[in-house]
Amino acid sequence: QVELVESGGGLVQAGGSLRLSCAASGRTFSTNTMAWFRQAPGKERAFVASVRWSTTFTYYADSVKGRFTISIDNAKNTIYLQMNSLKPEDTAIYYCAARQGFESTGPSMYAYWGQGTQVTVSS
C-alpha cells in the first residue's frame, strides 16, 4: 500500500504562485510514476503533470506547460508542483497519484491517490 498526503493549497490572486507538496509513504518502491491531477467543479479529473522516481522524466498537460513545474525529492519521498502565473481556470482540487507503470494521463491508470488539496485562483 502507498499513502499520499498533499499540502500547500490555498487562495491566490491571478498571476500569483503556489507550491503543492505530496509526501509518499509505504511501499513507494512499487511505484514508478507520480502525477498531479486536478478536478474542477462539474468537470472530470484531468491530468496535470507526471514525473518518474528513477529518471525524473517529466510530462505536462498542454494547459500548464511553461507555467507549472513538477519535481521530485527522492530522499524525502516527496513530489512538488510549482505553479506560477496562475489563472482562475486553474481553480480545482489538486490530487497526487502514483502508479507502477510509466507516465499515463488517464486517472484510471493510477492505483494510489491522496485526499486532494484545494487551489482557488481569484480574478
PDB file of C-alpha atoms in Angstrom:
ATOM      1  CA  GLN A   1       0.000   0.000   0.000  1.00  0.00           C
ATOM      2  CA  VAL A   2       1.136   3.551  -0.742  1.00  0.00           C
ATOM      3  CA  GLU A   3      -0.081   6.551   1.212  1.00  0.00           C
ATOM      4  CA  LEU A   4      -0.075  10.020  -0.323  1.00  0.00           C
ATOM      5  CA  VAL A   5      -0.638  13.260   1.544  1.00  0.00           C
ATOM      6  CA  GLU A   6      -0.938  16.585  -0.278  1.00  0.00           C
ATOM      7  CA  SER A   7      -0.408  20.032   1.175  1.00  0.00           C
ATOM      8  CA  GLY A   8       0.121  23.606   0.047  1.00  0.00           C
ATOM      9  CA  GLY A   9      -3.203  24.554  -1.483  1.00  0.00           C
ATOM     10  CA  GLY A  10      -4.892  27.865  -0.803  1.00  0.00           C
ATOM     11  CA  LEU A  11      -6.323  31.070  -2.206  1.00  0.00           C
ATOM     12  CA  VAL A  12      -4.200  33.191  -4.534  1.00  0.00           C
ATOM     13  CA  GLN A  13      -4.817  36.052  -6.937  1.00  0.00           C
ATOM     14  CA  ALA A  14      -4.476  35.597 -10.668  1.00  0.00           C
ATOM     15  CA  GLY A  15      -0.837  35.855 -11.699  1.00  0.00           C
ATOM     16  CA  GLY A  16       0.342  34.537  -8.352  1.00  0.00           C
ATOM     17  CA  SER A  17       2.147  31.356  -7.396  1.00  0.00           C
ATOM     18  CA  LEU A  18       1.645  28.343  -5.154  1.00  0.00           C
ATOM     19  CA  ARG A  19       3.682  25.227  -4.447  1.00  0.00           C
ATOM     20  CA  LEU A  20       1.972  21.951  -3.723  1.00  0.00           C
ATOM     21  CA  SER A  21       3.672  19.059  -1.955  1.00  0.00           C
ATOM     22  CA  CYS A  22       2.857  15.364  -1.899  1.00  0.00           C
ATOM     23  CA  ALA A  23       4.528  13.169   0.693  1.00  0.00           C
ATOM     24  CA  ALA A  24       4.583   9.464  -0.169  1.00  0.00           C
ATOM     25  CA  SER A  25       4.978   6.640   2.333  1.00  0.00           C
ATOM     26  CA  GLY A  26       4.559   2.891   2.454  1.00  0.00           C
ATOM     27  CA  ARG A  27       5.522   0.693  -0.483  1.00  0.00           C
ATOM     28  CA  THR A  28       6.772   3.534  -2.657  1.00  0.00           C
ATOM     29  CA  PHE A  29       9.334   1.194  -4.225  1.00  0.00           C
ATOM     30  CA  SER A  30       6.411  -0.472  -6.007  1.00  0.00           C
ATOM     31  CA  THR A  31       5.667   2.711  -7.962  1.00  0.00           C
ATOM     32  CA  ASN A  32       7.486   4.259 -10.906  1.00  0.00           C
ATOM     33  CA  THR A  33       5.457   7.332 -11.680  1.00  0.00           C
ATOM     34  CA  MET A  34       3.979  10.110  -9.593  1.00  0.00           C
ATOM     35  CA  ALA A  35       1.483  12.573 -11.001  1.00  0.00           C
ATOM     36  CA  TRP A  36      -0.738  15.516 -10.273  1.00  0.00           C
ATOM     37  CA  PHE A  37      -4.330  15.637 -11.427  1.00  0.00           C
ATOM     38  CA  ARG A  38      -6.982  18.277 -10.835  1.00  0.00           C
ATOM     39  CA  GLN A  39     -10.744  18.347 -10.755  1.00  0.00           C
ATOM     40  CA  ALA A  40     -12.808  21.491 -11.107  1.00  0.00           C
ATOM     41  CA  PRO A  41     -16.474  21.590 -10.057  1.00  0.00           C
ATOM     42  CA  GLY A  42     -18.643  19.795 -12.563  1.00  0.00           C
ATOM     43  CA  LYS A  43     -15.683  18.555 -14.582  1.00  0.00           C
ATOM     44  CA  GLU A  44     -13.818  15.283 -14.864  1.00  0.00           C
ATOM     45  CA  ARG A  45     -10.490  14.719 -13.184  1.00  0.00           C
ATOM     46  CA  ALA A  46      -7.734  15.876 -15.541  1.00  0.00           C
ATOM     47  CA  PHE A  47      -4.027  15.132 -15.834  1.00  0.00           C
ATOM     48  CA  VAL A  48      -1.655  17.976 -14.960  1.00  0.00           C
ATOM     49  CA  ALA A  49       1.880  16.602 -14.825  1.00  0.00           C
ATOM     50  CA  SER A  50       3.894  13.483 -14.007  1.00  0.00           C
ATOM     51  CA  VAL A  51       7.428  12.549 -13.006  1.00  0.00           C
ATOM     52  CA  ARG A  52       9.316   9.268 -12.679  1.00  0.00           C
ATOM     53  CA  TRP A  53      11.080   8.385  -9.456  1.00  0.00           C
ATOM     54  CA  SER A  54      14.099   6.874 -11.204  1.00  0.00           C
ATOM     55  CA  THR A  55      14.928   9.229 -14.065  1.00  0.00           C
ATOM     56  CA  THR A  56      12.937  12.358 -13.065  1.00  0.00           C
ATOM     57  CA  PHE A  57      11.493  12.378 -16.589  1.00  0.00           C
ATOM     58  CA  THR A  58       8.597  14.840 -16.637  1.00  0.00           C
ATOM     59  CA  TYR A  59       5.454  15.175 -18.730  1.00  0.00           C
ATOM     60  CA  TYR A  60       2.927  18.020 -18.759  1.00  0.00           C
ATOM     61  CA  ALA A  61      -0.560  18.777 -19.963  1.00  0.00           C
ATOM     62  CA  ASP A  62      -0.534  21.457 -22.656  1.00  0.00           C
ATOM     63  CA  SER A  63      -2.639  23.737 -20.473  1.00  0.00           C
ATOM     64  CA  VAL A  64       0.120  24.081 -17.853  1.00  0.00           C
ATOM     65  CA  LYS A  65       3.315  23.873 -19.916  1.00  0.00           C
ATOM     66  CA  GLY A  66       5.610  26.782 -19.189  1.00  0.00           C
ATOM     67  CA  ARG A  67       3.709  27.720 -16.024  1.00  0.00           C
ATOM     68  CA  PHE A  68       3.861  24.620 -13.804  1.00  0.00           C
ATOM     69  CA  THR A  69       6.911  22.606 -12.826  1.00  0.00           C
ATOM     70  CA  ILE A  70       6.810  19.141 -11.280  1.00  0.00           C
ATOM     71  CA  SER A  71       9.827  17.989  -9.303  1.00  0.00           C
ATOM     72  CA  ILE A  72      10.835  15.162  -7.041  1.00  0.00           C
ATOM     73  CA  ASP A  73      12.943  14.780  -3.907  1.00  0.00           C
ATOM     74  CA  ASN A  74      13.845  11.121  -3.697  1.00  0.00           C
ATOM     75  CA  ALA A  75      15.446  11.499  -0.280  1.00  0.00           C
ATOM     76  CA  LYS A  76      12.189  12.827   1.168  1.00  0.00           C
ATOM     77  CA  ASN A  77       9.840  10.683  -0.943  1.00  0.00           C
ATOM     78  CA  THR A  78       8.101  13.906  -1.863  1.00  0.00           C
ATOM     79  CA  ILE A  79       6.981  15.468  -5.121  1.00  0.00           C
ATOM     80  CA  TYR A  80       6.187  19.097  -5.713  1.00  0.00           C
ATOM     81  CA  LEU A  81       4.139  21.125  -8.133  1.00  0.00           C
ATOM     82  CA  GLN A  82       5.321  24.704  -8.515  1.00  0.00           C
ATOM     83  CA  MET A  83       2.501  26.701 -10.069  1.00  0.00           C
ATOM     84  CA  ASN A  84       3.276  30.133 -11.500  1.00  0.00           C
ATOM     85  CA  SER A  85       1.205  32.643 -13.460  1.00  0.00           C
ATOM     86  CA  LEU A  86      -1.948  31.120 -12.037  1.00  0.00           C
ATOM     87  CA  LYS A  87      -5.247  31.723 -13.797  1.00  0.00           C
ATOM     88  CA  PRO A  88      -8.823  31.491 -12.497  1.00  0.00           C
ATOM     89  CA  GLU A  89      -9.293  28.415 -14.675  1.00  0.00           C
ATOM     90  CA  ASP A  90      -6.620  26.663 -12.611  1.00  0.00           C
ATOM     91  CA  THR A  91      -9.083  26.610  -9.706  1.00  0.00           C
ATOM     92  CA  ALA A  92      -9.658  22.974  -8.724  1.00  0.00           C
ATOM     93  CA  ILE A  93      -8.939  20.296  -6.180  1.00  0.00           C
ATOM     94  CA  TYR A  94      -5.444  19.014  -6.905  1.00  0.00           C
ATOM     95  CA  TYR A  95      -4.705  15.338  -6.331  1.00  0.00           C
ATOM     96  CA  CYS A  96      -1.437  13.462  -6.095  1.00  0.00           C
ATOM     97  CA  ALA A  97      -1.395   9.974  -7.628  1.00  0.00           C
ATOM     98  CA  ALA A  98       1.010   7.070  -8.074  1.00  0.00           C
ATOM     99  CA  ARG A  99       1.241   4.100 -10.410  1.00  0.00           C
ATOM    100  CA  GLN A 100       3.556   1.202 -11.080  1.00  0.00           C
ATOM    101  CA  GLY A 101       3.914   1.872 -14.797  1.00  0.00           C
ATOM    102  CA  PHE A 102       5.298   4.867 -16.619  1.00  0.00           C
ATOM    103  CA  GLU A 103       3.512   8.115 -17.337  1.00  0.00           C
ATOM    104  CA  SER A 104      -0.146   7.987 -18.242  1.00  0.00           C
ATOM    105  CA  THR A 105      -2.737  10.739 -18.471  1.00  0.00           C
ATOM    106  CA  GLY A 106      -5.668   8.517 -17.527  1.00  0.00           C
ATOM    107  CA  PRO A 107      -6.866   8.706 -13.920  1.00  0.00           C
ATOM    108  CA  SER A 108      -7.958   5.065 -14.007  1.00  0.00           C
ATOM    109  CA  MET A 109      -4.340   4.020 -14.597  1.00  0.00           C
ATOM    110  CA  TYR A 110      -3.289   5.228 -11.150  1.00  0.00           C
ATOM    111  CA  ALA A 111      -3.780   2.915  -8.186  1.00  0.00           C
ATOM    112  CA  TYR A 112      -2.978   5.299  -5.358  1.00  0.00           C
ATOM    113  CA  TRP A 113      -4.459   8.703  -4.591  1.00  0.00           C
ATOM    114  CA  GLY A 114      -4.164  11.404  -1.980  1.00  0.00           C
ATOM    115  CA  GLN A 115      -7.098  13.181  -0.424  1.00  0.00           C
ATOM    116  CA  GLY A 116      -6.649  16.339  -2.500  1.00  0.00           C
ATOM    117  CA  THR A 117      -5.897  19.965  -1.744  1.00  0.00           C
ATOM    118  CA  GLN A 118      -7.994  22.940  -2.851  1.00  0.00           C
ATOM    119  CA  VAL A 119      -6.462  25.623  -5.055  1.00  0.00           C
ATOM    120  CA  THR A 120      -8.551  28.725  -5.685  1.00  0.00           C
ATOM    121  CA  VAL A 121      -7.393  31.491  -8.017  1.00  0.00           C
ATOM    122  CA  SER A 122      -9.317  34.741  -7.819  1.00  0.00           C
ATOM    123  CA  SER A 123      -9.583  37.148 -10.736  1.00  0.00           C
TER     124      SER A 123
END
